[in-house]
Coordinates of C-alpha atoms in Angstrom, one line a residue:
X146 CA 0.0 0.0 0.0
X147 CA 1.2 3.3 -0.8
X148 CA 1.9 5.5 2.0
X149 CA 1.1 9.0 0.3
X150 CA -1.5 10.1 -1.6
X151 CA -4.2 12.2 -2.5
X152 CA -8.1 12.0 -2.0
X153 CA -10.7 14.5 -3.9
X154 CA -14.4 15.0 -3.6
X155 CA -16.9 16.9 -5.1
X156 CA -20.5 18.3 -3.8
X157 CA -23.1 20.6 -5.9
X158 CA -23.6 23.7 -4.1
X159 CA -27.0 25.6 -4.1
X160 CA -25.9 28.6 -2.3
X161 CA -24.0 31.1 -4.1
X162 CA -20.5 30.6 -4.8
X163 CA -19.2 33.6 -3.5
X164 CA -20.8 33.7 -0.1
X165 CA -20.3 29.7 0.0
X166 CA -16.3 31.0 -0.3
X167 CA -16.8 33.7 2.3
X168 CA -18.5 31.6 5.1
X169 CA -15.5 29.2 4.5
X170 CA -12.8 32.0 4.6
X171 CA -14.2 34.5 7.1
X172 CA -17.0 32.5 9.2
X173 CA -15.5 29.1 9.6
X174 CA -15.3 29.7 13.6
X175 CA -19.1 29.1 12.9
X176 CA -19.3 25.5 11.6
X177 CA -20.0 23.9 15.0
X178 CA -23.1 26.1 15.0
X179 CA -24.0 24.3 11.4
X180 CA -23.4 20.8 11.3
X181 CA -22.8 17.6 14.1
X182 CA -19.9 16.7 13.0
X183 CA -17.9 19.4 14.5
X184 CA -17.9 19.6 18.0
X185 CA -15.9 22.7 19.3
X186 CA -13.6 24.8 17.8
X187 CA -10.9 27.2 19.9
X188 CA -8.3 29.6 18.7
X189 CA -4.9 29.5 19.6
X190 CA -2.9 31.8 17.8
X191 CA -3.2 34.5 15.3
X192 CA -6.3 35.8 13.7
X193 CA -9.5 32.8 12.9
X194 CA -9.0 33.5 8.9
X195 CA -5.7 34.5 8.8
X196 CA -2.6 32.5 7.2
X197 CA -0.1 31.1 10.5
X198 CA -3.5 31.1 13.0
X199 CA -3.8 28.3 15.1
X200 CA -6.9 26.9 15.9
X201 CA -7.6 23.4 17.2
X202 CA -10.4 21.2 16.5
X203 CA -12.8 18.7 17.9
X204 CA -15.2 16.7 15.2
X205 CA -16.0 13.4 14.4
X206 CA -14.4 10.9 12.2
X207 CA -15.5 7.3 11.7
X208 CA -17.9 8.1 14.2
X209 CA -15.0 9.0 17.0
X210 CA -14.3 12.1 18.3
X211 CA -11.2 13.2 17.0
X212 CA -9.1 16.0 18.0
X213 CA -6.8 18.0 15.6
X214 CA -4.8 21.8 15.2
X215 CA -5.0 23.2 12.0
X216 CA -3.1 26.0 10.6
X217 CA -4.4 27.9 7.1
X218 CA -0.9 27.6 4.5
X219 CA -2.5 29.9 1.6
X220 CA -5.8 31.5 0.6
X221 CA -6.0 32.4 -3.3
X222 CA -9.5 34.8 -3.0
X223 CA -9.5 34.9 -6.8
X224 CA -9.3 31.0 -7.2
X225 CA -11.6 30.4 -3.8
X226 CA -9.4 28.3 -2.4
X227 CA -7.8 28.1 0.8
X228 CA -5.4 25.5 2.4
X229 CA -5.4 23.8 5.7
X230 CA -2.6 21.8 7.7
X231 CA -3.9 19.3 10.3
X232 CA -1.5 18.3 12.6
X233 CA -1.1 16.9 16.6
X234 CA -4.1 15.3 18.0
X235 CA -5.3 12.5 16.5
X236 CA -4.0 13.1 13.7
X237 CA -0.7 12.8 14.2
X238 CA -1.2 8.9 14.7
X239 CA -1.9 8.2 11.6
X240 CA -0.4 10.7 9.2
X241 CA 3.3 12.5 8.4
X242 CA 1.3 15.0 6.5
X243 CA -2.8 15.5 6.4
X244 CA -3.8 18.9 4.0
X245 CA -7.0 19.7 3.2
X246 CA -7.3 22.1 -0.1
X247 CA -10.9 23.5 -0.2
X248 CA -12.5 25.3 -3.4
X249 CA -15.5 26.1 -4.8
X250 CA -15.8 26.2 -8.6
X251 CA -18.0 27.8 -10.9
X252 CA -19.4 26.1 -13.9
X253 CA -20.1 28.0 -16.9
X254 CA -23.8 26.8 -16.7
X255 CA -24.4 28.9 -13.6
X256 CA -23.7 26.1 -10.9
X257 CA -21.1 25.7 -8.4
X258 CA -19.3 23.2 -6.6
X259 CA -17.4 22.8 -3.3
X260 CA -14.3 20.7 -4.2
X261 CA -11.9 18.6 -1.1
X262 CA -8.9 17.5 -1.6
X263 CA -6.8 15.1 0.9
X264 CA -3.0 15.1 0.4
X265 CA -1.6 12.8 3.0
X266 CA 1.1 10.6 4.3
X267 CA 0.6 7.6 6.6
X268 CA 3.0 7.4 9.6
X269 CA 3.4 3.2 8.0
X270 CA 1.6 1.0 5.6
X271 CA -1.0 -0.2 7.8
X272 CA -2.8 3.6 8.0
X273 CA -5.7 3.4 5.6
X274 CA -5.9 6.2 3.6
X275 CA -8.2 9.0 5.2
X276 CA -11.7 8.0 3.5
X277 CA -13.0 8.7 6.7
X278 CA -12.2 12.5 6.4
X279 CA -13.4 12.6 2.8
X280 CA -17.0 11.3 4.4
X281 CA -16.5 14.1 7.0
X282 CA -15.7 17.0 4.0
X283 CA -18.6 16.1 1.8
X284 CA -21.3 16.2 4.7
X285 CA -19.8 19.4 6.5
X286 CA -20.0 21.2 2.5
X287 CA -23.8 19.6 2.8
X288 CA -24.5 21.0 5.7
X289 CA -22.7 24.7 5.2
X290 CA -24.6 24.8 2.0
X291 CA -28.1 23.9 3.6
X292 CA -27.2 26.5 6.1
X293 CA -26.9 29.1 3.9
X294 CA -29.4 28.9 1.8
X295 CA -31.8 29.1 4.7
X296 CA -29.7 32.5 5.9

């Protein structure tokens, strides 16, 4: 089994793609207030949107809680895409390197979707790949996007 990788999933969005980007980029300290899976959120350094901010994480995984800090690496406004680090916790168990790459993308017919991408590396060969966290992506994008288009 390969110890690196990378994992990609996309949803159809309702909600508008720009204010789907901006709850993502400037509300995110909101999600635990939108879906079940996320449990508690707490910052630990730096700004909640900021590239370098700390923040660390309690969710649900494979139906465990699982604890995790995550640090943003790069936001591209234009592209609507922003980067994440996950690190310590739990999650530093299993994988070298977990990065989550979040975008939303316009169609030219008018729709949108959220894109997820995994890139990771297992600490050894017998770490599955993290399907579990591509589970966890696609039904946290469901529940943002229900969310919003009730705002």
């Amino acid at each position: 089994m390969a110890l690196s990788g990378k994992l990609s999933a996309e949803i159809r969005i309702q909600t508008p793609p720009a204010k789907f980007f901006n709850f993502v980029a400037k509300q995110l300290n909101h999600v635990q207030n939108v879906t079940e899976k996320v449990h508690q959120t707490k910052l630990h350094q730096g700004d909640w949107h900021a590239i370098g901010s700390v923040k660390q994480w309690t969710y649900v995984i494979d139906g465990k809680v699982t604890t995790c800090k995550e640090s943003i690496e790069a936001i591209d406004e234009r592209n609507k895409s922003i980067t994440y680090n996950l690190y310590d916790g739990d999650v530093s168990h299993q994988y070298k390197i977990l990065k989550l790459i979040f975008q939303v993308i316009e169609k030219n017919d008018g729709g949108a979707f959220a894109k997820g991408t995994i890139e990771y590396e297992n600490i050894n060969e017998h770490v599955e790949p993290p399907y579990g966290y591509m589970e966890y992506i696609t039904k946290v994008f469901q529940d943002i996007d229900a969310h919003l288009l009730k705002a």
